[in-house]
Amino acid sequence: GVSRQEVGERIAFIMSGGTEGVMAPHCTIFTVQKTDNKQKTAAEGKRLAVQQIFTREFLPEEIGRMPQVTETADAVRRAMREAGIADASDVHFVQVKCPLLTAGRMHDAVERGHTVATEDTYESMGYSRGASALGIALALGEVEKANLSDEVITADYSLYSSVASTSAGIELMNNEIIVMGNSRAWGGDL
């Protein structure tokens, strides 16, 4: 009963055509159901919590650079708050679908007097995925902000997140993020 645009604004569609690992086409769908009758109570321990969140749209000159890192970190922190995940150590997986640069997007940035992280569209996927992963690492305390800069993205492999999974695509200009962890605020048997 909602428009396609509303669906796109409410649901994270994180799809990858890449062949990381084993090529096995599949679809995994996470849904959340609010209920007054929790199957398990907070007193019985933490339960699986899943929260999606979107960043604002990025300008082409921000993709693969620190604005994408900091916006991603802010969004992950907001998702944790909304999911009731109290501690970064309770976050176990963060999936991000992020944008990449196209010739048109690069041209737009240059026309407005800006540079982009790379002029190679394929390489831009790595920059965007790297900036997104570092944003997750920053949000979870896996890296310090003082150690981050545009220059370390895709260059310093000592900076990383142990829970990030990122995929870049042409179909969006923002980051679509799904945070999975444990929270006492959630019910269920997981």
PDB file of C-alpha atoms in Angstrom:
ATOM      1  CA  GLY A   1       0.000   0.000   0.000  1.00  0.00           C
ATOM      2  CA  VAL A   2       2.971   2.386  -0.276  1.00  0.00           C
ATOM      3  CA  SER A   3       4.686   3.905  -3.298  1.00  0.00           C
ATOM      4  CA  ARG A   4       7.944   2.557  -4.714  1.00  0.00           C
ATOM      5  CA  GLN A   5       9.659   5.744  -3.530  1.00  0.00           C
ATOM      6  CA  GLU A   6       8.408   5.190   0.037  1.00  0.00           C
ATOM      7  CA  VAL A   7       9.643   1.597  -0.053  1.00  0.00           C
ATOM      8  CA  GLY A   8      13.094   2.806  -1.138  1.00  0.00           C
ATOM      9  CA  GLU A   9      13.139   5.355   1.677  1.00  0.00           C
ATOM     10  CA  ARG A  10      12.130   2.791   4.326  1.00  0.00           C
ATOM     11  CA  ILE A  11      13.860  -0.438   3.318  1.00  0.00           C
ATOM     12  CA  ALA A  12      17.567  -1.052   2.803  1.00  0.00           C
ATOM     13  CA  PHE A  13      18.102  -3.100  -0.347  1.00  0.00           C
ATOM     14  CA  ILE A  14      21.701  -4.236  -0.048  1.00  0.00           C
ATOM     15  CA  MET A  15      22.510  -6.405  -3.017  1.00  0.00           C
ATOM     16  CA  SER A  16      25.827  -7.426  -4.464  1.00  0.00           C
ATOM     17  CA  GLY A  17      26.590  -8.814  -7.881  1.00  0.00           C
ATOM     18  CA  GLY A  18      30.172  -9.456  -6.839  1.00  0.00           C
ATOM     19  CA  THR A  19      31.596 -12.911  -6.397  1.00  0.00           C
ATOM     20  CA  GLU A  20      33.235 -12.549  -3.020  1.00  0.00           C
ATOM     21  CA  GLY A  21      33.593 -16.051  -1.634  1.00  0.00           C
ATOM     22  CA  VAL A  22      31.386 -18.635  -3.287  1.00  0.00           C
ATOM     23  CA  MET A  23      28.990 -17.594  -6.019  1.00  0.00           C
ATOM     24  CA  ALA A  24      25.626 -18.598  -4.569  1.00  0.00           C
ATOM     25  CA  PRO A  25      22.662 -16.443  -5.570  1.00  0.00           C
ATOM     26  CA  HIS A  26      20.357 -16.029  -2.620  1.00  0.00           C
ATOM     27  CA  CYS A  27      18.237 -13.506  -0.784  1.00  0.00           C
ATOM     28  CA  THR A  28      18.312 -12.963   2.972  1.00  0.00           C
ATOM     29  CA  ILE A  29      15.523 -10.828   4.391  1.00  0.00           C
ATOM     30  CA  PHE A  30      15.554  -9.388   7.903  1.00  0.00           C
ATOM     31  CA  THR A  31      12.281  -8.143   9.333  1.00  0.00           C
ATOM     32  CA  VAL A  32      11.411  -6.732  12.717  1.00  0.00           C
ATOM     33  CA  GLN A  33       8.041  -7.132  14.372  1.00  0.00           C
ATOM     34  CA  LYS A  34       7.027  -4.986  17.303  1.00  0.00           C
ATOM     35  CA  THR A  35       5.057  -6.807  19.951  1.00  0.00           C
ATOM     36  CA  ASP A  36       3.928  -6.293  23.524  1.00  0.00           C
ATOM     37  CA  ASN A  37       4.542  -9.949  24.347  1.00  0.00           C
ATOM     38  CA  LYS A  38       8.283 -10.481  24.271  1.00  0.00           C
ATOM     39  CA  GLN A  39       9.232 -14.134  23.949  1.00  0.00           C
ATOM     40  CA  LYS A  40      12.225 -13.490  26.170  1.00  0.00           C
ATOM     41  CA  THR A  41      12.653 -10.681  28.659  1.00  0.00           C
ATOM     42  CA  ALA A  42      15.597  -8.388  29.252  1.00  0.00           C
ATOM     43  CA  ALA A  43      16.226 -10.186  32.535  1.00  0.00           C
ATOM     44  CA  GLU A  44      16.966 -13.329  30.540  1.00  0.00           C
ATOM     45  CA  GLY A  45      19.776 -11.663  28.609  1.00  0.00           C
ATOM     46  CA  LYS A  46      20.516  -9.889  25.380  1.00  0.00           C
ATOM     47  CA  ARG A  47      18.731 -10.752  22.159  1.00  0.00           C
ATOM     48  CA  LEU A  48      19.403 -10.193  18.474  1.00  0.00           C
ATOM     49  CA  ALA A  49      18.788  -6.573  17.503  1.00  0.00           C
ATOM     50  CA  VAL A  50      18.636  -5.400  13.881  1.00  0.00           C
ATOM     51  CA  GLN A  51      18.457  -1.750  12.877  1.00  0.00           C
ATOM     52  CA  GLN A  52      18.646  -0.137   9.467  1.00  0.00           C
ATOM     53  CA  ILE A  53      19.561   3.466   8.865  1.00  0.00           C
ATOM     54  CA  PHE A  54      20.475   5.663   5.912  1.00  0.00           C
ATOM     55  CA  THR A  55      23.025   8.443   5.694  1.00  0.00           C
ATOM     56  CA  ARG A  56      22.295  11.630   3.788  1.00  0.00           C
ATOM     57  CA  GLU A  57      23.203  11.617   0.113  1.00  0.00           C
ATOM     58  CA  PHE A  58      26.867  12.287  -0.572  1.00  0.00           C
ATOM     59  CA  LEU A  59      28.285  14.735  -3.053  1.00  0.00           C
ATOM     60  CA  PRO A  60      30.627  13.071  -5.553  1.00  0.00           C
ATOM     61  CA  GLU A  61      33.641  14.810  -3.988  1.00  0.00           C
ATOM     62  CA  GLU A  62      32.748  13.278  -0.590  1.00  0.00           C
ATOM     63  CA  ILE A  63      32.692   9.666  -1.785  1.00  0.00           C
ATOM     64  CA  GLY A  64      35.733   7.765  -0.543  1.00  0.00           C
ATOM     65  CA  ARG A  65      36.789  10.611   1.723  1.00  0.00           C
ATOM     66  CA  MET A  66      36.415  11.714   5.343  1.00  0.00           C
ATOM     67  CA  PRO A  67      32.871  13.121   4.996  1.00  0.00           C
ATOM     68  CA  GLN A  68      31.718   9.616   4.094  1.00  0.00           C
ATOM     69  CA  VAL A  69      33.673   8.184   7.040  1.00  0.00           C
ATOM     70  CA  THR A  70      32.175  10.592   9.591  1.00  0.00           C
ATOM     71  CA  GLU A  71      28.610  10.398   8.214  1.00  0.00           C
ATOM     72  CA  THR A  72      28.796   6.599   8.316  1.00  0.00           C
ATOM     73  CA  ALA A  73      30.101   6.654  11.895  1.00  0.00           C
ATOM     74  CA  ASP A  74      27.300   8.998  12.966  1.00  0.00           C
ATOM     75  CA  ALA A  75      24.697   6.791  11.301  1.00  0.00           C
ATOM     76  CA  VAL A  76      26.033   3.607  12.925  1.00  0.00           C
ATOM     77  CA  ARG A  77      25.921   5.301  16.340  1.00  0.00           C
ATOM     78  CA  ARG A  78      22.319   6.429  15.689  1.00  0.00           C
ATOM     79  CA  ALA A  79      21.358   2.900  14.634  1.00  0.00           C
ATOM     80  CA  MET A  80      22.877   1.513  17.826  1.00  0.00           C
ATOM     81  CA  ARG A  81      20.882   3.982  19.930  1.00  0.00           C
ATOM     82  CA  GLU A  82      17.658   3.224  18.059  1.00  0.00           C
ATOM     83  CA  ALA A  83      18.242  -0.529  18.478  1.00  0.00           C
ATOM     84  CA  GLY A  84      19.070  -0.184  22.157  1.00  0.00           C
ATOM     85  CA  ILE A  85      22.567  -1.577  21.634  1.00  0.00           C
ATOM     86  CA  ALA A  86      24.341  -0.070  24.626  1.00  0.00           C
ATOM     87  CA  ASP A  87      27.912  -1.156  23.975  1.00  0.00           C
ATOM     88  CA  ALA A  88      29.980  -1.230  20.785  1.00  0.00           C
ATOM     89  CA  SER A  89      31.218  -4.699  21.751  1.00  0.00           C
ATOM     90  CA  ASP A  90      27.632  -5.916  21.262  1.00  0.00           C
ATOM     91  CA  VAL A  91      27.713  -5.001  17.548  1.00  0.00           C
ATOM     92  CA  HIS A  92      28.658  -8.114  15.588  1.00  0.00           C
ATOM     93  CA  PHE A  93      27.929  -7.249  11.963  1.00  0.00           C
ATOM     94  CA  VAL A  94      27.376  -4.059   9.987  1.00  0.00           C
ATOM     95  CA  GLN A  95      26.437  -4.247   6.315  1.00  0.00           C
ATOM     96  CA  VAL A  96      26.682  -1.156   4.110  1.00  0.00           C
ATOM     97  CA  LYS A  97      25.642  -0.533   0.546  1.00  0.00           C
ATOM     98  CA  CYS A  98      27.470   2.601  -0.578  1.00  0.00           C
ATOM     99  CA  PRO A  99      27.732   4.690  -3.761  1.00  0.00           C
ATOM    100  CA  LEU A 100      30.458   4.789  -6.357  1.00  0.00           C
ATOM    101  CA  LEU A 101      31.660   7.428  -8.754  1.00  0.00           C
ATOM    102  CA  THR A 102      30.495   7.521 -12.350  1.00  0.00           C
ATOM    103  CA  ALA A 103      31.799   9.693 -15.175  1.00  0.00           C
ATOM    104  CA  GLY A 104      28.754  11.947 -14.773  1.00  0.00           C
ATOM    105  CA  ARG A 105      29.235  12.281 -11.023  1.00  0.00           C
ATOM    106  CA  MET A 106      32.927  13.106 -11.490  1.00  0.00           C
ATOM    107  CA  HIS A 107      32.051  15.675 -14.155  1.00  0.00           C
ATOM    108  CA  ASP A 108      29.527  17.260 -11.774  1.00  0.00           C
ATOM    109  CA  ALA A 109      32.170  17.651  -9.052  1.00  0.00           C
ATOM    110  CA  VAL A 110      34.724  19.133 -11.463  1.00  0.00           C
ATOM    111  CA  GLU A 111      32.123  21.545 -12.875  1.00  0.00           C
ATOM    112  CA  ARG A 112      31.573  22.825  -9.333  1.00  0.00           C
ATOM    113  CA  GLY A 113      35.333  23.230  -8.790  1.00  0.00           C
ATOM    114  CA  HIS A 114      35.993  20.076  -6.731  1.00  0.00           C
ATOM    115  CA  THR A 115      38.233  17.053  -7.095  1.00  0.00           C
ATOM    116  CA  VAL A 116      37.224  13.443  -6.464  1.00  0.00           C
ATOM    117  CA  ALA A 117      39.017  10.638  -4.617  1.00  0.00           C
ATOM    118  CA  THR A 118      39.848   8.915  -7.909  1.00  0.00           C
ATOM    119  CA  GLU A 119      39.033   9.360 -11.566  1.00  0.00           C
ATOM    120  CA  ASP A 120      38.716   5.600 -12.080  1.00  0.00           C
ATOM    121  CA  THR A 121      35.119   4.444 -11.646  1.00  0.00           C
ATOM    122  CA  TYR A 122      36.157   0.891 -10.739  1.00  0.00           C
ATOM    123  CA  GLU A 123      38.699   2.161  -8.200  1.00  0.00           C
ATOM    124  CA  SER A 124      36.015   4.409  -6.686  1.00  0.00           C
ATOM    125  CA  MET A 125      34.228   1.299  -5.392  1.00  0.00           C
ATOM    126  CA  GLY A 126      37.241   0.554  -3.192  1.00  0.00           C
ATOM    127  CA  TYR A 127      37.404   4.114  -1.909  1.00  0.00           C
ATOM    128  CA  SER A 128      33.706   4.173  -1.053  1.00  0.00           C
ATOM    129  CA  ARG A 129      33.796   0.740   0.591  1.00  0.00           C
ATOM    130  CA  GLY A 130      36.961   1.702   2.481  1.00  0.00           C
ATOM    131  CA  ALA A 131      35.518   4.979   3.748  1.00  0.00           C
ATOM    132  CA  SER A 132      32.333   3.186   4.820  1.00  0.00           C
ATOM    133  CA  ALA A 133      34.254   0.447   6.650  1.00  0.00           C
ATOM    134  CA  LEU A 134      36.405   3.031   8.425  1.00  0.00           C
ATOM    135  CA  GLY A 135      33.214   4.846   9.451  1.00  0.00           C
ATOM    136  CA  ILE A 136      32.000   1.647  11.066  1.00  0.00           C
ATOM    137  CA  ALA A 137      35.387   1.176  12.748  1.00  0.00           C
ATOM    138  CA  LEU A 138      35.252   4.761  14.044  1.00  0.00           C
ATOM    139  CA  ALA A 139      31.735   4.340  15.431  1.00  0.00           C
ATOM    140  CA  LEU A 140      32.699   1.149  17.252  1.00  0.00           C
ATOM    141  CA  GLY A 141      36.005   2.414  18.646  1.00  0.00           C
ATOM    142  CA  GLU A 142      38.102   0.109  16.458  1.00  0.00           C
ATOM    143  CA  VAL A 143      40.040   3.127  15.144  1.00  0.00           C
ATOM    144  CA  GLU A 144      40.708   6.604  16.516  1.00  0.00           C
ATOM    145  CA  LYS A 145      39.549   9.641  14.537  1.00  0.00           C
ATOM    146  CA  ALA A 146      43.028  11.172  14.924  1.00  0.00           C
ATOM    147  CA  ASN A 147      44.409   8.310  12.805  1.00  0.00           C
ATOM    148  CA  LEU A 148      41.987   8.891   9.945  1.00  0.00           C
ATOM    149  CA  SER A 149      42.360  11.134   6.914  1.00  0.00           C
ATOM    150  CA  ASP A 150      41.608  11.032   3.200  1.00  0.00           C
ATOM    151  CA  GLU A 151      45.143   9.736   2.642  1.00  0.00           C
ATOM    152  CA  VAL A 152      44.716   6.532   4.688  1.00  0.00           C
ATOM    153  CA  ILE A 153      41.577   5.357   2.875  1.00  0.00           C
ATOM    154  CA  THR A 154      42.581   2.329   0.736  1.00  0.00           C
ATOM    155  CA  ALA A 155      46.209   2.877   1.781  1.00  0.00           C
ATOM    156  CA  ASP A 156      46.674   1.963   5.474  1.00  0.00           C
ATOM    157  CA  TYR A 157      45.534  -1.619   5.999  1.00  0.00           C
ATOM    158  CA  SER A 158      46.288  -1.477   9.720  1.00  0.00           C
ATOM    159  CA  LEU A 159      43.058   0.550  10.013  1.00  0.00           C
ATOM    160  CA  TYR A 160      39.975  -1.651   9.603  1.00  0.00           C
ATOM    161  CA  SER A 161      36.762  -2.933  11.136  1.00  0.00           C
ATOM    162  CA  SER A 162      36.374  -6.530  12.216  1.00  0.00           C
ATOM    163  CA  VAL A 163      32.579  -6.430  11.744  1.00  0.00           C
ATOM    164  CA  ALA A 164      32.138  -4.414   8.526  1.00  0.00           C
ATOM    165  CA  SER A 165      30.901  -5.715   5.206  1.00  0.00           C
ATOM    166  CA  THR A 166      30.596  -3.161   2.422  1.00  0.00           C
ATOM    167  CA  SER A 167      29.406  -3.220  -1.163  1.00  0.00           C
ATOM    168  CA  ALA A 168      29.339  -0.312  -3.622  1.00  0.00           C
ATOM    169  CA  GLY A 169      26.756   0.286  -6.305  1.00  0.00           C
ATOM    170  CA  ILE A 170      25.737   2.782  -8.928  1.00  0.00           C
ATOM    171  CA  GLU A 171      22.095   2.884  -7.836  1.00  0.00           C
ATOM    172  CA  LEU A 172      22.438   5.159  -4.799  1.00  0.00           C
ATOM    173  CA  MET A 173      24.215   8.241  -3.477  1.00  0.00           C
ATOM    174  CA  ASN A 174      23.899   7.512   0.236  1.00  0.00           C
ATOM    175  CA  ASN A 175      24.926   4.663   2.520  1.00  0.00           C
ATOM    176  CA  GLU A 176      22.256   2.131   3.412  1.00  0.00           C
ATOM    177  CA  ILE A 177      23.313   0.493   6.668  1.00  0.00           C
ATOM    178  CA  ILE A 178      22.123  -2.535   8.623  1.00  0.00           C
ATOM    179  CA  VAL A 179      23.521  -2.931  12.143  1.00  0.00           C
ATOM    180  CA  MET A 180      23.198  -6.308  13.862  1.00  0.00           C
ATOM    181  CA  GLY A 181      24.058  -6.902  17.485  1.00  0.00           C
ATOM    182  CA  ASN A 182      22.700  -7.777  20.896  1.00  0.00           C
ATOM    183  CA  SER A 183      20.432  -5.734  23.135  1.00  0.00           C
ATOM    184  CA  ARG A 184      18.503  -6.240  26.356  1.00  0.00           C
ATOM    185  CA  ALA A 185      15.736  -4.105  24.841  1.00  0.00           C
ATOM    186  CA  TRP A 186      14.798  -6.792  22.317  1.00  0.00           C
ATOM    187  CA  GLY A 187      12.704  -9.918  22.661  1.00  0.00           C
ATOM    188  CA  GLY A 188      12.672 -13.103  20.671  1.00  0.00           C
ATOM    189  CA  ASP A 189      14.615 -16.323  20.970  1.00  0.00           C
ATOM    190  CA  LEU A 190      17.805 -15.331  19.138  1.00  0.00           C
TER     191      LEU A 190
END
